[in-house]
Coordinates of N, CA and C in Angstrom, one line a residue:
Chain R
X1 N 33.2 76.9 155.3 CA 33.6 75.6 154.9 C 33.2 74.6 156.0
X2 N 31.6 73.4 155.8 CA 31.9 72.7 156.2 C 32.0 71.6 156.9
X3 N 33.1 71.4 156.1 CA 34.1 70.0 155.9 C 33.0 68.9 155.7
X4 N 33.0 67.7 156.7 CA 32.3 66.6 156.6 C 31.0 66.9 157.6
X5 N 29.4 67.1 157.2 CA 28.7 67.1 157.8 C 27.8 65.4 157.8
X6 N 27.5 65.0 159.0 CA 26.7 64.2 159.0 C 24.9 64.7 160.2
X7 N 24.5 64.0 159.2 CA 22.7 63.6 160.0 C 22.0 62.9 160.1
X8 N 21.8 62.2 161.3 CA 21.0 63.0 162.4 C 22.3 62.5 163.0
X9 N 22.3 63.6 164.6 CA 23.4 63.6 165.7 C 23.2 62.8 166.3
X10 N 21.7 62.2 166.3 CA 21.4 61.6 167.5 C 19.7 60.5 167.0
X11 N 20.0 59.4 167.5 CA 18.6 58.4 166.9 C 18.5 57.4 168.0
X12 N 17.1 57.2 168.3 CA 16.9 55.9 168.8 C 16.1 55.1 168.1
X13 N 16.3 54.0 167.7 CA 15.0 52.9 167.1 C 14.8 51.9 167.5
X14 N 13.5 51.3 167.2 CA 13.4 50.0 167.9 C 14.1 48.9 167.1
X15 N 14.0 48.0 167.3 CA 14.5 46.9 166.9 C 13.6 46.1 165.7
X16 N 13.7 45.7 165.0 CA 13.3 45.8 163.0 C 13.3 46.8 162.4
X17 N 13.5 48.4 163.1 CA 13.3 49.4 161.7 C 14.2 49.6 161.7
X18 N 14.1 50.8 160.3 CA 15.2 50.9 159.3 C 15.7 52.5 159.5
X19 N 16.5 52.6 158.7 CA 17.2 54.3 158.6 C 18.2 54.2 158.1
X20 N 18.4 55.5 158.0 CA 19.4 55.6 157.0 C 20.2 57.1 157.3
X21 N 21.5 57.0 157.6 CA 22.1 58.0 158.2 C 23.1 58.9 156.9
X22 N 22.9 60.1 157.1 CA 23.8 60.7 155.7 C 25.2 61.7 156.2
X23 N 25.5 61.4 155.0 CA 26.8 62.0 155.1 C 27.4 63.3 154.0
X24 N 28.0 64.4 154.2 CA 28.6 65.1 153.2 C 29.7 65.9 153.4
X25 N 31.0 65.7 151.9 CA 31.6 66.8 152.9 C 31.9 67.9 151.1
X26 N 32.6 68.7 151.9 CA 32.8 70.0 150.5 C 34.1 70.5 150.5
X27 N 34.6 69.3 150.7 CA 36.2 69.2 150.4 C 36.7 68.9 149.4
X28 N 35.7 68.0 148.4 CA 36.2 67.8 147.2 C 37.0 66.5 147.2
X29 N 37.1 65.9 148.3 CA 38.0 64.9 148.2 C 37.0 63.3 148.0
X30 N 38.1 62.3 147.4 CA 37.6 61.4 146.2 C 37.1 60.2 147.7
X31 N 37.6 60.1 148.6 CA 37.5 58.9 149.3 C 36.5 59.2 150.6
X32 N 35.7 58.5 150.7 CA 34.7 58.2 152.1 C 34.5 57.1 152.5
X33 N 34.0 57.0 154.2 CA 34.5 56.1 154.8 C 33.1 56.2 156.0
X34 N 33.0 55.2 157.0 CA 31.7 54.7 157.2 C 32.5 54.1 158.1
X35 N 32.4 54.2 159.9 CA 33.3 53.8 160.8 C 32.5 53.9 162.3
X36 N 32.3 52.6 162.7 CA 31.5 52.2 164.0 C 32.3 52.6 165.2
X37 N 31.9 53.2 166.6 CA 33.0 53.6 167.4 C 32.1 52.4 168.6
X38 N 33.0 51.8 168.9 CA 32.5 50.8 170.2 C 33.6 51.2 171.7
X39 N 33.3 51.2 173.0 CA 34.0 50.8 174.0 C 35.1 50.0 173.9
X40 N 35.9 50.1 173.8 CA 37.1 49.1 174.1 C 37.4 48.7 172.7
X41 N 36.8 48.4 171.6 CA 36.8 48.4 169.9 C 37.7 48.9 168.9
X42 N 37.4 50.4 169.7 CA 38.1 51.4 168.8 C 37.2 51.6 167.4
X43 N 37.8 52.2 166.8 CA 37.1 52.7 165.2 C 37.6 51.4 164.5
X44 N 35.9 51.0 164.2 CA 36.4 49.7 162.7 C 35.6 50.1 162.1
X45 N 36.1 49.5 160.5 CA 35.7 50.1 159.1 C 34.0 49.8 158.9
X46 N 33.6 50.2 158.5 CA 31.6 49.3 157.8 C 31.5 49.1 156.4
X47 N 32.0 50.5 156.0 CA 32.0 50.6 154.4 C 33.1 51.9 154.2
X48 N 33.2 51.6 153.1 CA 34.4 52.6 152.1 C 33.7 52.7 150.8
X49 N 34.3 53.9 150.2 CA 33.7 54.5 148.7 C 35.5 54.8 148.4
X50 N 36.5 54.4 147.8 CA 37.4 55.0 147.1 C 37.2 56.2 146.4
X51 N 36.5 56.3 145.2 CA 36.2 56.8 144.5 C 34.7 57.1 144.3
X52 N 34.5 57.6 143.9 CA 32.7 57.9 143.2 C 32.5 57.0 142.5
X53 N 31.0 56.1 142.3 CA 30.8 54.8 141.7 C 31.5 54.1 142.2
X54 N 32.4 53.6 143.4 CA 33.0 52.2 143.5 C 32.4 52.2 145.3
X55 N 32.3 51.3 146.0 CA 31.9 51.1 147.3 C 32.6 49.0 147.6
X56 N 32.9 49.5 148.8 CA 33.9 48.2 149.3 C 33.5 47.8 150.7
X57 N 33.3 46.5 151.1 CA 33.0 46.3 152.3 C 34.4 46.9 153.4
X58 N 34.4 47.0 154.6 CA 35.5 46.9 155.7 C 35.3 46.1 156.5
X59 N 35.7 45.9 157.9 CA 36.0 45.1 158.7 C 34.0 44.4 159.1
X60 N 33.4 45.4 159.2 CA 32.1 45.0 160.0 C 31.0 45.2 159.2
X61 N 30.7 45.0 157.8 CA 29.6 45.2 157.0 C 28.4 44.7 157.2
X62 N 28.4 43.0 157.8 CA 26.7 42.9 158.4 C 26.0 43.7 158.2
X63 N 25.1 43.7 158.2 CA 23.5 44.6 158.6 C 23.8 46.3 158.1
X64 N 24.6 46.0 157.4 CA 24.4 47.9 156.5 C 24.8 47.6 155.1
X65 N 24.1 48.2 154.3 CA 24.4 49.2 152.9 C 24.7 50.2 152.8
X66 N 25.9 50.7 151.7 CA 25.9 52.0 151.4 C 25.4 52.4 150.6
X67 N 25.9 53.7 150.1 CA 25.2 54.3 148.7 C 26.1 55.3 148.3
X68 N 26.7 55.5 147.4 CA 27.5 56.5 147.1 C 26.9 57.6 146.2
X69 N 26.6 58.6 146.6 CA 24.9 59.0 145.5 C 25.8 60.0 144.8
X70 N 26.8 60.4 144.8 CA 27.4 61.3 144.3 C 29.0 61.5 144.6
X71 N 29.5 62.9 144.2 CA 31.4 62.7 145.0 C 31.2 63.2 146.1
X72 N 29.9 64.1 146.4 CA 30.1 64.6 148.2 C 29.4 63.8 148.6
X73 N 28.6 62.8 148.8 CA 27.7 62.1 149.1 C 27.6 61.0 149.5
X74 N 27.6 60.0 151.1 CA 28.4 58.9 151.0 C 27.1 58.4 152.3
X75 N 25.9 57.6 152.1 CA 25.0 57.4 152.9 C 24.9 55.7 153.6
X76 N 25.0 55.5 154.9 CA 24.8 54.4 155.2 C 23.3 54.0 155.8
X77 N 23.1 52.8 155.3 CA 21.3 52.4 155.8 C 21.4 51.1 156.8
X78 N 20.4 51.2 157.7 CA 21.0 49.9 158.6 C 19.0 49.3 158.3
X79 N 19.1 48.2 157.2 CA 17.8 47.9 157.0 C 16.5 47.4 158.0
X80 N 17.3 46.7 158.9 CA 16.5 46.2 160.0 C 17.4 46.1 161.2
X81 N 17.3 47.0 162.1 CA 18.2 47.6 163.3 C 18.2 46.0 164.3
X82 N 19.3 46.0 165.0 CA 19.3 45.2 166.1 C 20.1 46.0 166.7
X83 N 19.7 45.7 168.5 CA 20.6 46.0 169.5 C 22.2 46.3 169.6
X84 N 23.2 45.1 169.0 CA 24.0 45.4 168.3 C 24.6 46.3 167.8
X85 N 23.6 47.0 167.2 CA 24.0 48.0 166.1 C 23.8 49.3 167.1
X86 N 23.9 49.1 168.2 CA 23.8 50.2 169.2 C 25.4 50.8 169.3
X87 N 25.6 52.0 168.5 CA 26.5 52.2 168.4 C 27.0 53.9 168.3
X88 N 28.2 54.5 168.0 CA 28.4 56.0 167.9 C 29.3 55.5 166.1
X89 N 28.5 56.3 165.1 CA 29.0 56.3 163.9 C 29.5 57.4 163.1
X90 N 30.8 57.4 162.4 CA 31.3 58.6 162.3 C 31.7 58.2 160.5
X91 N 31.3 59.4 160.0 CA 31.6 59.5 158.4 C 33.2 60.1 158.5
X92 N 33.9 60.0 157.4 CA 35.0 60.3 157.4 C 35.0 60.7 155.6
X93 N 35.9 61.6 155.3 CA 36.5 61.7 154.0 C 38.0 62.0 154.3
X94 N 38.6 61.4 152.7 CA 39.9 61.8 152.7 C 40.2 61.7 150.8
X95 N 41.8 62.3 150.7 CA 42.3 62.0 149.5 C 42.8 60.7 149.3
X96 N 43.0 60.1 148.1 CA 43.7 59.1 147.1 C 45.5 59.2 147.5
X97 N 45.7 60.3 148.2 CA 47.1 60.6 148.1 C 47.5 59.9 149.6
X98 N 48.4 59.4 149.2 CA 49.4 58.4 150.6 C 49.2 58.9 152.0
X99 N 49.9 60.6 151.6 CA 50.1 61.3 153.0 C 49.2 62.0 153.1
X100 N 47.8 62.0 153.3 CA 46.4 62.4 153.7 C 45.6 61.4 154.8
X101 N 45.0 62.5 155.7 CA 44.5 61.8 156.8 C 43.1 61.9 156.4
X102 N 42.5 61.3 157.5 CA 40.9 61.4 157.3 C 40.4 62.6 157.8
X103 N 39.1 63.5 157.4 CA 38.5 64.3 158.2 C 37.2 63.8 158.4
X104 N 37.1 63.8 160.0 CA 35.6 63.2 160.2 C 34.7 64.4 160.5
X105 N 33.3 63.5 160.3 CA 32.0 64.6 160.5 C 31.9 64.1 162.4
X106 N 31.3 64.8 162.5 CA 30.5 65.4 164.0 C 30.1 63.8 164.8
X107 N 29.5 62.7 163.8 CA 28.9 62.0 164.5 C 27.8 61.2 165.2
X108 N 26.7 60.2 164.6 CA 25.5 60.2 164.8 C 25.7 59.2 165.9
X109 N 25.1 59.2 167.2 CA 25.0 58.5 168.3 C 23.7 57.9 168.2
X110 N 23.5 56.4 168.1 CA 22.4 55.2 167.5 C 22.2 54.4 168.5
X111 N 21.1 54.4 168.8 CA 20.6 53.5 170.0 C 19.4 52.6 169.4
X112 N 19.9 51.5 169.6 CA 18.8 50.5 169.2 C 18.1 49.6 170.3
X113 N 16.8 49.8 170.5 CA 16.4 49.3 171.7 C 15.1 48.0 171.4
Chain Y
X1 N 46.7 39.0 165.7 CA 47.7 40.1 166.4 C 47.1 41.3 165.5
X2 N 46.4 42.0 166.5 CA 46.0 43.5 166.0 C 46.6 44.4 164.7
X3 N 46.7 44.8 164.0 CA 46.9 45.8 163.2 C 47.9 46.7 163.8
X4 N 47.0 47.5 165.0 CA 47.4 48.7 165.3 C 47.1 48.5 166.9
X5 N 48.4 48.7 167.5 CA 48.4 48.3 169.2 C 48.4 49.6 169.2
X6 N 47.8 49.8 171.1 CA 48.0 50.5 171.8 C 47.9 50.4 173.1
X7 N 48.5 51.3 174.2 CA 48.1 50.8 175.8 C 47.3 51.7 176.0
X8 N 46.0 51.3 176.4 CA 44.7 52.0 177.0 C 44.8 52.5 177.4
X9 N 46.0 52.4 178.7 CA 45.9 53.5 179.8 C 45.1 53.2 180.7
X10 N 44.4 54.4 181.5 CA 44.9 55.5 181.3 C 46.6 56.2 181.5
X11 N 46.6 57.3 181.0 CA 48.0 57.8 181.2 C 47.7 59.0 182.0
X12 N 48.7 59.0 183.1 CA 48.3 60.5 184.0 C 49.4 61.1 184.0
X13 N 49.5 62.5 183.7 CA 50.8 63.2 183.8 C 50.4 64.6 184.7
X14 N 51.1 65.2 185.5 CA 51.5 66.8 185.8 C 51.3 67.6 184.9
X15 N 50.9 68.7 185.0 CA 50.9 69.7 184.2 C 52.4 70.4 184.0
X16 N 52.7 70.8 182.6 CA 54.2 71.2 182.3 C 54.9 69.7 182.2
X17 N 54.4 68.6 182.5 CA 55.4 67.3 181.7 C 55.1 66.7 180.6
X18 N 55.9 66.5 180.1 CA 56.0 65.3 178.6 C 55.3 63.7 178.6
X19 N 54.1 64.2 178.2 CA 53.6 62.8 177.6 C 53.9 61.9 176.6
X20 N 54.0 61.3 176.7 CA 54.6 60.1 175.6 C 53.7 59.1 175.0
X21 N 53.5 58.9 174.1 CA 52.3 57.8 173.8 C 53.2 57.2 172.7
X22 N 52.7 55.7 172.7 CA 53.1 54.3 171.8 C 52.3 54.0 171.2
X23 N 52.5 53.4 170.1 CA 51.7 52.6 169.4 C 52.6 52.2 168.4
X24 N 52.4 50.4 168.1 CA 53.1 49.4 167.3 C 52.0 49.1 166.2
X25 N 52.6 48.9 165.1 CA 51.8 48.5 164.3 C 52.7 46.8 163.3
X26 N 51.7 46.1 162.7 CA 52.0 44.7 162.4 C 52.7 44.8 160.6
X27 N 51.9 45.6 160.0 CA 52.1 45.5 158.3 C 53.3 46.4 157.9
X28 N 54.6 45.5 158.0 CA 55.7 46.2 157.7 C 55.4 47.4 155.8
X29 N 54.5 46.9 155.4 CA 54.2 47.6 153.9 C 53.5 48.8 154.1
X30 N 52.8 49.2 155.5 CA 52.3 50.6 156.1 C 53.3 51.8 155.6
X31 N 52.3 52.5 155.2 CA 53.1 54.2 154.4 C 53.0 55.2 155.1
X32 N 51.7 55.4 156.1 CA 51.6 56.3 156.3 C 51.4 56.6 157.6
X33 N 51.3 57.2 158.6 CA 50.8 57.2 160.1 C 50.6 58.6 160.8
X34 N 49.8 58.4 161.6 CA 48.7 59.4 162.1 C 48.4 59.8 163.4
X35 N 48.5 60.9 164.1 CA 47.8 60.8 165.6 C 47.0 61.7 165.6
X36 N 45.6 61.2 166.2 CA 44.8 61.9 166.3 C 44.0 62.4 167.7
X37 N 43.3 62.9 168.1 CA 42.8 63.4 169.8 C 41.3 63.5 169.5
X38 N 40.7 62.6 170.2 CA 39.1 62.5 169.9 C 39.3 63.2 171.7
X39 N 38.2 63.8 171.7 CA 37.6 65.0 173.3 C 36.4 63.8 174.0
X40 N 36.3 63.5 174.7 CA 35.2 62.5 175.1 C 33.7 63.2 174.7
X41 N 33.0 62.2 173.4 CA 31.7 62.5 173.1 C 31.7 63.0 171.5
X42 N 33.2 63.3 171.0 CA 33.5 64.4 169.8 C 34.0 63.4 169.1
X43 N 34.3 63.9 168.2 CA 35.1 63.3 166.9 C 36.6 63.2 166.8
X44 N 36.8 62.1 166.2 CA 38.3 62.0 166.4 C 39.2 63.6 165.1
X45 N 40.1 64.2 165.7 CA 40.9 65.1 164.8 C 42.4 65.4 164.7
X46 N 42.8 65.3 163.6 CA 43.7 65.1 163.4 C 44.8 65.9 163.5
X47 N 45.9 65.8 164.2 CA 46.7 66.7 164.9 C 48.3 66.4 164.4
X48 N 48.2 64.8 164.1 CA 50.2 64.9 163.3 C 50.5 63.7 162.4
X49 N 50.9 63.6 161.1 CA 51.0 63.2 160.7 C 52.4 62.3 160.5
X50 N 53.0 61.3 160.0 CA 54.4 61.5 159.4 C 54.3 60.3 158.6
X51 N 55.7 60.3 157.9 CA 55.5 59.2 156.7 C 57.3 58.8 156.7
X52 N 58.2 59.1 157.4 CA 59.3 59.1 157.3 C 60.1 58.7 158.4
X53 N 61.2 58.2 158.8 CA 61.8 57.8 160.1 C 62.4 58.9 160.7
X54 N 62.5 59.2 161.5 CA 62.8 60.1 162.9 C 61.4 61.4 163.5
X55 N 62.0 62.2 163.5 CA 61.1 62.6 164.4 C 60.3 64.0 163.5
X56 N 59.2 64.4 163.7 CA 58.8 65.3 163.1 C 57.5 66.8 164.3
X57 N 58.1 67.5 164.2 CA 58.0 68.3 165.4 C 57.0 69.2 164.6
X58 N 55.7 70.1 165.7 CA 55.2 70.8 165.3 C 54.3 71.5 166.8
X59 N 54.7 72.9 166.8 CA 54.3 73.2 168.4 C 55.0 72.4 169.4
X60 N 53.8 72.2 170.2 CA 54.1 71.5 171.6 C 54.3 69.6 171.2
X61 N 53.7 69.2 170.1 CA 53.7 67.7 169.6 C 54.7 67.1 168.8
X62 N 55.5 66.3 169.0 CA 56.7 65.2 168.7 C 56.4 64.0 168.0
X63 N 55.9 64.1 167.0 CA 55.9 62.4 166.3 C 57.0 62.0 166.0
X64 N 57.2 60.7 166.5 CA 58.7 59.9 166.1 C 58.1 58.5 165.1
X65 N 59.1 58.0 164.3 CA 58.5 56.9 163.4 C 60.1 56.1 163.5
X66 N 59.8 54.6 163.9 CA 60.8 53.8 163.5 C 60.4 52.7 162.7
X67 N 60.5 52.5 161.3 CA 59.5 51.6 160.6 C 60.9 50.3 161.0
X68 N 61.5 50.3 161.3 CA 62.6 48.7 161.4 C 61.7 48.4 162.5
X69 N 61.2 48.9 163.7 CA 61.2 48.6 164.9 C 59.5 48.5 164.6
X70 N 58.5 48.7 163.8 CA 57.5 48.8 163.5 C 56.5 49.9 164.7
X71 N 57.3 51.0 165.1 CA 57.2 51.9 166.3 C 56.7 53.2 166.0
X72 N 55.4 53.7 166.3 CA 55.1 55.4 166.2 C 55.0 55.5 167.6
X73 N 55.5 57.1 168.0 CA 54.9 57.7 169.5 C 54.5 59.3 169.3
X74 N 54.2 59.5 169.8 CA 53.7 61.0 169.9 C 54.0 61.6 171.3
X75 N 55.0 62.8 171.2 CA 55.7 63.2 173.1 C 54.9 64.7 172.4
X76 N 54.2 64.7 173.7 CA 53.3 66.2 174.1 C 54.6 66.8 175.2
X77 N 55.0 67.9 174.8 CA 55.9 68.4 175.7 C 54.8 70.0 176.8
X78 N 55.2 69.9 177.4 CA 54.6 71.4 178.3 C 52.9 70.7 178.6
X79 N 52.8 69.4 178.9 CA 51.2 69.6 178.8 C 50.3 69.9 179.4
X80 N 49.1 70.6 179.0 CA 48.7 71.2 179.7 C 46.9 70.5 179.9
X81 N 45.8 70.6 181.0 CA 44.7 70.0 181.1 C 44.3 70.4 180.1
X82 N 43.9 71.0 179.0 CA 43.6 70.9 177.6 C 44.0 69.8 176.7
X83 N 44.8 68.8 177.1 CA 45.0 68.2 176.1 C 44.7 66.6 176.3
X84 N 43.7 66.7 177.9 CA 43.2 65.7 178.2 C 42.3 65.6 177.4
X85 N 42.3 63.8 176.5 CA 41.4 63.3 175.4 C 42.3 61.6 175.4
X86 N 41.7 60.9 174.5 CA 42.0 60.1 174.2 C 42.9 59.8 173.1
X87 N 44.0 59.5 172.2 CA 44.6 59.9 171.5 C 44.9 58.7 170.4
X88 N 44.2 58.6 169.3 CA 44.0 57.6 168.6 C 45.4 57.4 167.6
X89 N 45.9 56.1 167.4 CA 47.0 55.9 166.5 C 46.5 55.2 165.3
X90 N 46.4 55.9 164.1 CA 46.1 55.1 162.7 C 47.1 55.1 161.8
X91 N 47.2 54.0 161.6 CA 48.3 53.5 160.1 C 47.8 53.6 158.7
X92 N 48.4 53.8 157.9 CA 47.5 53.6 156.4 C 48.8 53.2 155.5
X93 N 48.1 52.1 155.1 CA 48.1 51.1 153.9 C 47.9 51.6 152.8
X94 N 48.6 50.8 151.7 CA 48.0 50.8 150.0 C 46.9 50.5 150.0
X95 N 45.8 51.2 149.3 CA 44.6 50.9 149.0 C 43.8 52.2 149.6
X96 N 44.5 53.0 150.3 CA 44.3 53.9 151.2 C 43.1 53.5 152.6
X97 N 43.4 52.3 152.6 CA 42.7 51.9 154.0 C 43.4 52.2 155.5
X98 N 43.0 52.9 156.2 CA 43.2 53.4 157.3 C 43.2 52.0 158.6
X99 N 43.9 52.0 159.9 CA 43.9 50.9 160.5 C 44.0 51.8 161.9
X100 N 42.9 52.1 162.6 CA 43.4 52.5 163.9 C 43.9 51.9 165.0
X101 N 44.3 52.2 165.6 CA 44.6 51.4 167.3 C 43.0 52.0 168.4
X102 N 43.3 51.1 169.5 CA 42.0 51.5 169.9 C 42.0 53.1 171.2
X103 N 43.2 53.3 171.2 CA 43.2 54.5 171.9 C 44.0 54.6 173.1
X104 N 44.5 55.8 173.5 CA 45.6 55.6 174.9 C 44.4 57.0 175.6
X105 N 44.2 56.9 176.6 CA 43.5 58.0 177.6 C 44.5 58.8 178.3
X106 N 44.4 60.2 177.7 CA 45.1 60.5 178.9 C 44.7 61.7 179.4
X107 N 45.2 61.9 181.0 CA 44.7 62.7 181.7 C 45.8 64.2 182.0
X108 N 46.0 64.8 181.6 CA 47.0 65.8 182.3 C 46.1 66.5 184.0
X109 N 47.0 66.2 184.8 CA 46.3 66.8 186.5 C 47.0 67.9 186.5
X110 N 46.5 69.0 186.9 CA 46.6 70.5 187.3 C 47.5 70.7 188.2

């Protein structure tokens, strides 16, 4: 089992290109989540999927899209990178149900230079 | 006013004492609450949950909830340098939106 995998672990790009970082988990559960880790920040939201077919901005949406390609399936694209966006990004899933936590994937560390 | 407070720290404890960690939150309508332990470099994971007022025990870890006082803490009793990490507090809301705090560091010294 597992759980929430994300890829790639690790990316550097320059500054205008694009990518697109993926996510999956085999938990079965209905909700995914899309979450920037900064210094001193803490974890803030980018994007959320409630459900399959629905996708919702969070706290920091600028400069990303999602995609929800399926129920395990929950992909973020950063179209034209900036420095900024120099960041550690963590996919998350969870249930619909109140008392459920998140389980996160592993983690892609993004350097934009 | 933040969502989800916390004190940075760092927190330093002896080995074999009780750590204590705070965290206040703002949205008296919060359902659900969370502590988690991200390892420096790793992923945050999830270690205690509660949804109810007083205290909820499991192992060596103590979550307490006062929703009047808008108050979660988490007491690590016996601690040991294994459980040096950072220790994340998230609240969840209707809508099932998650709200973290930004972290308490702590160190257990040998």
């Amino acid at each position: 089992n597992a759980g929430v995998t994300q890829t790639p672990k690790f990316q550097v790009l320059k500054t205008g290109q694009s990518m697109t970082l993926q996510c999956a988990q085999d938990m079965n559960h209905n909700s995914m989540y899309w979450y920037r880790q900064d210094p001193g920040m803490g974890l803030r939201l980018i994007y959320y999927s409630a459900s399959e077919g629905t996708t919702d901005k969070g706290e920091v949406p600028n400069g990303y899209n999602v995609s929800r390609l399926n129920k395990r399936e929950f992909s973020l694209r950063l179209e034209s990178a900036a420095p900024s966006q120099t960041s550690v990004y963590f996919c998350a899933s969870s249930e619909l149900k109140n008392n459920y936590g998140y389980t996160f994937g592993s983690g892609t560390r993004l350097t934009v230079v | 006013q933040k969502e989800v407070e916390q004190n940075s720290g760092p927190l330093s404890v002896p080995e074999g004492a009780i750590a204590s960690l705070n965290c206040t939150y703002s949205d008296r309508v919060s359902q659900s609450f969370f502590w988690y332990r991200q390892y420096s470099g790793k992923s945050p994971e999830l270690i205690m949950s509660i949804y109810s007022n007083g205290d909820k025990e499991d192992g060596r870890f103590t979550a307490q909830l006062n929703k009047a006082s808008q108050y979660v803490s988490l007491l690590i009793r016996d601690s040991q340098p294994s459980d040096s990490a950072t220790y994340l507090c998230a609240v969840k809301r209707a809508g099932n939106q998650f709200y973290f705090g930004t972290g308490t560091s702590l160190t257990v010294i040998p």
